[in-house]
Short mmCIF file of C-alpha atoms in Angstrom, two decimals:
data_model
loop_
_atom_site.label_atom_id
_atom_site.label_comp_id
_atom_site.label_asym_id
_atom_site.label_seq_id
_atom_site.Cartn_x
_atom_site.Cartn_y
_atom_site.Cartn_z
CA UNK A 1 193.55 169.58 -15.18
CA UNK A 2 192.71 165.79 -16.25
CA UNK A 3 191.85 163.63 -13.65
CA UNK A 4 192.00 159.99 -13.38
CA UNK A 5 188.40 159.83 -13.82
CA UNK A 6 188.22 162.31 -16.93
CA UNK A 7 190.66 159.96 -18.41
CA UNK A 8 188.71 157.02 -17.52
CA UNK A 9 185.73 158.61 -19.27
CA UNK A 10 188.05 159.69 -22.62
CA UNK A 11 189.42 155.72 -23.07
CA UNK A 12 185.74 154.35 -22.59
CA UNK A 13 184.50 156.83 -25.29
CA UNK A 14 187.55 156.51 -27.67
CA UNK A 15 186.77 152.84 -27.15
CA UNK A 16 182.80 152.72 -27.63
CA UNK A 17 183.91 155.51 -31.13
CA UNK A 18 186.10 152.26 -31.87
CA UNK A 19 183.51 149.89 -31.58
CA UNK A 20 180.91 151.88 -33.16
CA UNK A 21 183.30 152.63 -36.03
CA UNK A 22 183.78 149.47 -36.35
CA UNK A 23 179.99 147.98 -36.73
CA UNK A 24 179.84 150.27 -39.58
CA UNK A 25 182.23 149.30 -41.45
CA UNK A 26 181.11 145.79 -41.57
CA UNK A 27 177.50 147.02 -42.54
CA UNK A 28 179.18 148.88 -45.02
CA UNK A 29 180.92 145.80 -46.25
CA UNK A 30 177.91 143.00 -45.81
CA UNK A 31 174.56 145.34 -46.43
CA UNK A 32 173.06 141.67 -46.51
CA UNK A 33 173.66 138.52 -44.66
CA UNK A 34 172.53 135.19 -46.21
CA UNK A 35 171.56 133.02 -44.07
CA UNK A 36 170.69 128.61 -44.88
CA UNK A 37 169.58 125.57 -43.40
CA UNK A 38 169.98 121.95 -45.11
CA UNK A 39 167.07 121.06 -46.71
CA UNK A 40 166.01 118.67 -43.61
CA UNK A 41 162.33 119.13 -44.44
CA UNK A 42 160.64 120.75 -47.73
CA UNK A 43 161.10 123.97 -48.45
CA UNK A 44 158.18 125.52 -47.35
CA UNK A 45 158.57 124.02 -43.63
CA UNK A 46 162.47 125.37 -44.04
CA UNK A 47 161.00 128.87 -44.71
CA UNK A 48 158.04 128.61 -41.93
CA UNK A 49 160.22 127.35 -39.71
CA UNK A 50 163.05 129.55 -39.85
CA UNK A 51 162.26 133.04 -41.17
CA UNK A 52 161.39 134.43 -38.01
CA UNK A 53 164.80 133.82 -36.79
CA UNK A 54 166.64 135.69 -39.82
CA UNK A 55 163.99 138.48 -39.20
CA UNK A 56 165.22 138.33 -35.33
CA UNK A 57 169.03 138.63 -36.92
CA UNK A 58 167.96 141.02 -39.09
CA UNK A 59 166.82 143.70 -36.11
CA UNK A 60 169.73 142.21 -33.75
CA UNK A 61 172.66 142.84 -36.11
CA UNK A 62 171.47 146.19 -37.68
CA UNK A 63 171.75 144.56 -41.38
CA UNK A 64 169.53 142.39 -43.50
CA UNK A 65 169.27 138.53 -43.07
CA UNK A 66 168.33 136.69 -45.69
CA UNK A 67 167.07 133.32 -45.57
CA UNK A 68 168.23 131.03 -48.53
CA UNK A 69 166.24 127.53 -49.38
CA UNK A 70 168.54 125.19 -50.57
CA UNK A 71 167.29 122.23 -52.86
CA UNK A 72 170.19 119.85 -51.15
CA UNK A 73 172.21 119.27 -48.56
CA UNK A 74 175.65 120.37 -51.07
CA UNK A 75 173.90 123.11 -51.64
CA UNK A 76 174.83 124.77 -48.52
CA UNK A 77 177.76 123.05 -48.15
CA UNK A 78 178.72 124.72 -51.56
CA UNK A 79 177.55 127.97 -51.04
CA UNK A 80 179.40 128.23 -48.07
CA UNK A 81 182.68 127.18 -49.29
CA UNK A 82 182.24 129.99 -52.29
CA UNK A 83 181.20 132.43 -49.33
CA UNK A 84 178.29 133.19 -50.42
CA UNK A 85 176.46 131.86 -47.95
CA UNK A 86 177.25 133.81 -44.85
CA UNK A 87 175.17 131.22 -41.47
CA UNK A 88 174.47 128.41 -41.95
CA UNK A 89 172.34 125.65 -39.67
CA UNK A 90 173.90 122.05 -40.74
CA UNK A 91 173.70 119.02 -39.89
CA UNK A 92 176.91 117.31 -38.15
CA UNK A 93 177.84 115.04 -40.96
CA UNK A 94 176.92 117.91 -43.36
CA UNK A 95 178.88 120.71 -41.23
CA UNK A 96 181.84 117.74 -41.20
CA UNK A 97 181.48 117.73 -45.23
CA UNK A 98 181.77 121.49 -45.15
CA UNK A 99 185.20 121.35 -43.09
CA UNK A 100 186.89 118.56 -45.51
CA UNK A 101 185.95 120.19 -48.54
CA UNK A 102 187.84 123.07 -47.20
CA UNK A 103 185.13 126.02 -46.53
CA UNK A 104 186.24 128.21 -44.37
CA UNK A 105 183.37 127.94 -41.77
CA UNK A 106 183.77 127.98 -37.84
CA UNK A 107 180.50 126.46 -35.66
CA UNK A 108 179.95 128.92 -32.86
CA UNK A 109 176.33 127.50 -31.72
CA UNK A 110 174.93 123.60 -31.18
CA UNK A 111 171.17 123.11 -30.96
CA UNK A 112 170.34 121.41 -27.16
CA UNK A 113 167.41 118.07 -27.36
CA UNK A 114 164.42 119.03 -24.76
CA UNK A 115 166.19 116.58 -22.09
CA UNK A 116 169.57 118.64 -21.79
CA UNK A 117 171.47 116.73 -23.95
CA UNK A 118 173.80 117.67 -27.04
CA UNK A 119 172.67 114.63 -29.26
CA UNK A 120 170.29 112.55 -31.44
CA UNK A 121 170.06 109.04 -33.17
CA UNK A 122 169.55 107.64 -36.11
CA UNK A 123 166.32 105.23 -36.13
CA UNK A 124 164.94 103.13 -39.09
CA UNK A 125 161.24 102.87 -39.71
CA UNK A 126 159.06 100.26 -41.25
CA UNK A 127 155.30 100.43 -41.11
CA UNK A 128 153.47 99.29 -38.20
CA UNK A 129 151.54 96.60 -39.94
CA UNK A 130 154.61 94.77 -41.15
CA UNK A 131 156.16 91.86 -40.01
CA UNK A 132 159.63 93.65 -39.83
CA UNK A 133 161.79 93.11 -36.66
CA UNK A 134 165.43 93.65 -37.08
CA UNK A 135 167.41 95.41 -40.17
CA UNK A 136 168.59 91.80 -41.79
CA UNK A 137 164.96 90.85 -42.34
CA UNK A 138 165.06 93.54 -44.88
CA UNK A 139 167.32 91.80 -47.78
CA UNK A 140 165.49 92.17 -51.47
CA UNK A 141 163.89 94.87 -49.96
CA UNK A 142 163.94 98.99 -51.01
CA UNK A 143 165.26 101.34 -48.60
CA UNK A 144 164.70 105.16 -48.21
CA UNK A 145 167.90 106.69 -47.18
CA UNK A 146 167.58 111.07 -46.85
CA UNK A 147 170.64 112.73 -48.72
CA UNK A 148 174.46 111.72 -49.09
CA UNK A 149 175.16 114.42 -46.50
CA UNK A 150 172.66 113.48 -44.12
CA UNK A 151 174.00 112.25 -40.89
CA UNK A 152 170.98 110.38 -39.59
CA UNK A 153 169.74 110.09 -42.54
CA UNK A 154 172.56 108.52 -44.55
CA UNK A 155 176.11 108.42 -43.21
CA UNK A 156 175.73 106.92 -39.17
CA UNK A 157 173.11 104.43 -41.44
CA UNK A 158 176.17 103.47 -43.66
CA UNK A 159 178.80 102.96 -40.68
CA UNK A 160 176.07 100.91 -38.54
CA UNK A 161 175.40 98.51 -41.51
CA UNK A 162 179.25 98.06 -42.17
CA UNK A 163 179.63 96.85 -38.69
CA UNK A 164 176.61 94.26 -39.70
CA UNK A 165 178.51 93.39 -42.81
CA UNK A 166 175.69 95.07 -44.93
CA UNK A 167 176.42 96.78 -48.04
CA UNK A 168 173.48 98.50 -48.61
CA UNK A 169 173.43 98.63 -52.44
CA UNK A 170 174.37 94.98 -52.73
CA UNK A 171 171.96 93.70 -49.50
CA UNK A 172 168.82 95.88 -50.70
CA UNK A 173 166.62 95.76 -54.08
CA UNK A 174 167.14 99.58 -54.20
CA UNK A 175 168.14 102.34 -52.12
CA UNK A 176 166.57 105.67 -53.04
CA UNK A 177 167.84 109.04 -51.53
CA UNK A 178 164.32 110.89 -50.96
CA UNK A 179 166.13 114.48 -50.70
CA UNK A 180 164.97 115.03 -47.27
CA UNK A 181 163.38 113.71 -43.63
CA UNK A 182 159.89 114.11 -44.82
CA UNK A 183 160.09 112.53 -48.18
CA UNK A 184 161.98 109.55 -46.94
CA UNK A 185 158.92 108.96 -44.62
CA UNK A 186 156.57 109.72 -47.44
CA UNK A 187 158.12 107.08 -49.88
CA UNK A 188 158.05 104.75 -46.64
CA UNK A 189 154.06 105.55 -46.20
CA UNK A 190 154.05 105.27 -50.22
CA UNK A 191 155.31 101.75 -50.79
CA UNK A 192 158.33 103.40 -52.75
CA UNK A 193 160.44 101.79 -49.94
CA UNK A 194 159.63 98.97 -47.26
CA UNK A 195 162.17 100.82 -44.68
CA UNK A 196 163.75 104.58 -43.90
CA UNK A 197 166.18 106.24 -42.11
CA UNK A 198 165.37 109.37 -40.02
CA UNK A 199 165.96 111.79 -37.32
CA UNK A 200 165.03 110.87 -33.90
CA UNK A 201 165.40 112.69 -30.70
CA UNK A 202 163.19 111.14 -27.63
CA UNK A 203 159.52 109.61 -27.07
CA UNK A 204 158.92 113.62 -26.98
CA UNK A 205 160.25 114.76 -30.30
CA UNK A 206 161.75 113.16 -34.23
CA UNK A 207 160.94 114.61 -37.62
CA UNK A 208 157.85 112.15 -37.43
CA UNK A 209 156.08 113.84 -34.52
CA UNK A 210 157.03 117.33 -37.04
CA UNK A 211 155.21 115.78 -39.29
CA UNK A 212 152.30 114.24 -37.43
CA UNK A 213 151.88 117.91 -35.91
CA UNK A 214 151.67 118.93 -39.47
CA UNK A 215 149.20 116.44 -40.53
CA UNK A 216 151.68 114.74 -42.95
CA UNK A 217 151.70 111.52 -41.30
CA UNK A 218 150.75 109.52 -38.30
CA UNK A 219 153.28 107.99 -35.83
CA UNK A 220 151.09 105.44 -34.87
CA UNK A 221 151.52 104.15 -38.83
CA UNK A 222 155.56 103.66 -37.94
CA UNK A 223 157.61 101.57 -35.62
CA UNK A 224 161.53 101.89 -35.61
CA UNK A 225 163.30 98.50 -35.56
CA UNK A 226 166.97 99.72 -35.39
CA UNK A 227 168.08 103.18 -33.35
CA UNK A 228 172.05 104.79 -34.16
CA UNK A 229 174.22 105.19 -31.09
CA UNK A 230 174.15 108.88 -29.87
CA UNK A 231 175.31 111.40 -32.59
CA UNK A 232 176.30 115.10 -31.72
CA UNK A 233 173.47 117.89 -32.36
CA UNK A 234 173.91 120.18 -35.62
CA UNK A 235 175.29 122.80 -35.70
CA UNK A 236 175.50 126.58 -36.94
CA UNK A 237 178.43 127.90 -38.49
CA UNK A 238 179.62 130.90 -39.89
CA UNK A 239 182.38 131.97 -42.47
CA UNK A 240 185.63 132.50 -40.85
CA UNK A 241 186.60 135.32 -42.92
CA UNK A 242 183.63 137.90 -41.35
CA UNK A 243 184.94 140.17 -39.23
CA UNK A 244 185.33 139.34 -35.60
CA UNK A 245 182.90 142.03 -34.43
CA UNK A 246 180.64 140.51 -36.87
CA UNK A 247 181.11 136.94 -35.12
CA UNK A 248 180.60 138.30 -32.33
CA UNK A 249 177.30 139.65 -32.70
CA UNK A 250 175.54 136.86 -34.64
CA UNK A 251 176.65 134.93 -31.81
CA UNK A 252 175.18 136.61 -29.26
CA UNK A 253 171.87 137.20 -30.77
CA UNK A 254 171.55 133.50 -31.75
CA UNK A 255 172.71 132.38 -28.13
CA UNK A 256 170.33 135.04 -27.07
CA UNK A 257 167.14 134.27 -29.35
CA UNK A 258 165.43 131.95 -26.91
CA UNK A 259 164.63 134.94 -24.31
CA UNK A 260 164.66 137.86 -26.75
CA UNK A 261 162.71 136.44 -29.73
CA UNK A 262 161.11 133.41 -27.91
CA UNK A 263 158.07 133.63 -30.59
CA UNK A 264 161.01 133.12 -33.20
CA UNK A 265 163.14 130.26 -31.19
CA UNK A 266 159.62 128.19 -30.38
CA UNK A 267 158.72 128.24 -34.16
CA UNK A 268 161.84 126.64 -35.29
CA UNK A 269 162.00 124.04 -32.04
CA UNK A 270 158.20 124.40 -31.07
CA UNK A 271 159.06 123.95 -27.45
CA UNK A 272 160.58 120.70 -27.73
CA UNK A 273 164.14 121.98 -27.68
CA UNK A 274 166.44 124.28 -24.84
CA UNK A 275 168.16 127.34 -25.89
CA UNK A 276 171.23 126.89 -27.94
CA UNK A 277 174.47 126.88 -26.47
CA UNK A 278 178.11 127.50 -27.35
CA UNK A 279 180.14 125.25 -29.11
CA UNK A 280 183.67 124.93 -31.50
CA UNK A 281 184.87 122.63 -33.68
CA UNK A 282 186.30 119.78 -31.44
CA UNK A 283 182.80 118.69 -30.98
CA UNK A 284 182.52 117.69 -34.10
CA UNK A 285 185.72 115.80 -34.86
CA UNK A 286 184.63 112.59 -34.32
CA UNK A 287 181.80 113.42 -37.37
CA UNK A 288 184.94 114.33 -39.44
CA UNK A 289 186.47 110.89 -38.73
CA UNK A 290 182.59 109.05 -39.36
CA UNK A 291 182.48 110.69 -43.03
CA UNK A 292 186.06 109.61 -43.57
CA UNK A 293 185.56 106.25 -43.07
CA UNK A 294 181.99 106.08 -44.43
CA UNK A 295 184.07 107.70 -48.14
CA UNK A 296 187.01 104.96 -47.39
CA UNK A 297 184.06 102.29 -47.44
CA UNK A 298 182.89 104.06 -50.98
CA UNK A 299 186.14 103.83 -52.72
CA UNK A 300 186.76 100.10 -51.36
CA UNK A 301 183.71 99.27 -53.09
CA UNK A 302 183.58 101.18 -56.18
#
């Protein structure tokens, strides 16, 4: 005779069959996972930095991970939108590009700053030794701006000088897009340009720091003379079409990477970040409505 509890027992295993069934079938379908991160720094920081986290995915999910450096930010944006890019760690304005585009991508995870919060600025750099105080002491000069689909690093820049009635390619001598964070620092330290936009977080942590830990600059050599109201932290999205158990499980193990693979999380962050945390697409929103206007301002003007 079946009991309650025998049926109990018969559900849970038809269930966990279910399940199990189920996890095959999508490492039947995706034998490999690719997975890419905008081309913030140069590529071999992008692969130092974040291989040990597709290696963490790799052993989490069952299924390989495989981490793909892009040479630009459209790249990703790109590859994502043909699906063949599978994760991918953007940048808000970037992930914002993504969405109006039309790639079918869905944030699930937002990267936390060292003091708890879900944001960073925007700060512009001249060198120490100039005599550079505000932005509009800069006219006739060059300026380093990062990539077209850079949010610090080229579209909060663009709506901040609109509201000071700058347009950059008419107030500046030249405005060269270095490619990434570190180059735009480089041409800075270089003379290629006499100012340049970049990622900042706190005192504590900015892509300058990165690079003064790497021994490819020194802060000291920098002072920023403009900093970006708060903009939302970047995100990582997948494509929408993966199957839902699939979701499911690259979200927990990224959610989870901080105490499982905390070797793997501190390599990408270096301690100066908090575990990610869970997020959706109305964070990001207002981004969407930034690189709208910051493309209205293009067409007015070309």
């Amino acid at each position: 005779m079946i009991n309650r509890r025998m049926m109990l027992a018969l559900a849970a295993g038809l269930a966990f069959s279910a399940s199990a069934a189920s996890a095959q079938d999508w490492k039947a379908k995706y034998p490999e996972l690719v997975f890419a991160k905008v081309p913030d720094e140069n590529a071999s920081g992008t692969s130092d930095r974040w291989t040990p986290l597709t290696e963490y995915l790799s052993r989490e999910l069952g299924t390989k991970v495989t981490l793909r450096i892009a040479n630009d930010y459209a790249a990703v944006i790109e590859g994502q939108r043909a699906g063949n890019i599978h994760i991918a760690m953007y940048g808000p304005a970037s992930y914002a590009r993504a969405y109006i585009v039309g790639a079918k991508v869905e944030p699930f995870a937002i990267e936390v700053s060292g003091d708890g919060t879900k944001g960073y600025y925007s700060v512009l750099y001249v060198k120490s030794d100039s005599g550079y105080k505000d932005i509009k002491e800069l006219k006739g000069k060059n300026l380093c701006l990062v990539d077209p689909n850079s949010t610090s690093g080229n579209n909060v820049p663009r709506f901040a000088m609109d509201k000071m009635g700058i347009d950059p390619e008419k107030f500046f001598s030249k405005v060269v897009y270095s490619g990434s964070h570190e180059n735009a620092v480089i041409g800075l330290a270089q003379g290629t340009c006499d100012a340049a936009f970049n990622w900042w977080n706190d005192e504590k942590e900015s892509n300058l720091l990165r690079m003064e830990r790497k021994g490819m600059a020194k802060a000291a050599d920098f002072r920023v003379i403009f900093k970006s109201e708060q903009i939302v932290n970047s995100p990582m999205a997948y494509l929408g079409s993966l199957p839902a158990d699939l979701k499911a499980a690259i979200k927990k193990a990224v959610l989870e990477v901080a105490t499982k693979d905390k070797a793997a999380f501190d390599k990408i962050y270096e301690g100066k970040q908090q575990p990610f945390v869970e997020v959706d697409h109305k964070a990001y929103e207002p981004v969407v409505d930034l690189i709208k206007f910051v493309d209205s301002i293009r067409k007015q003007k070309s």
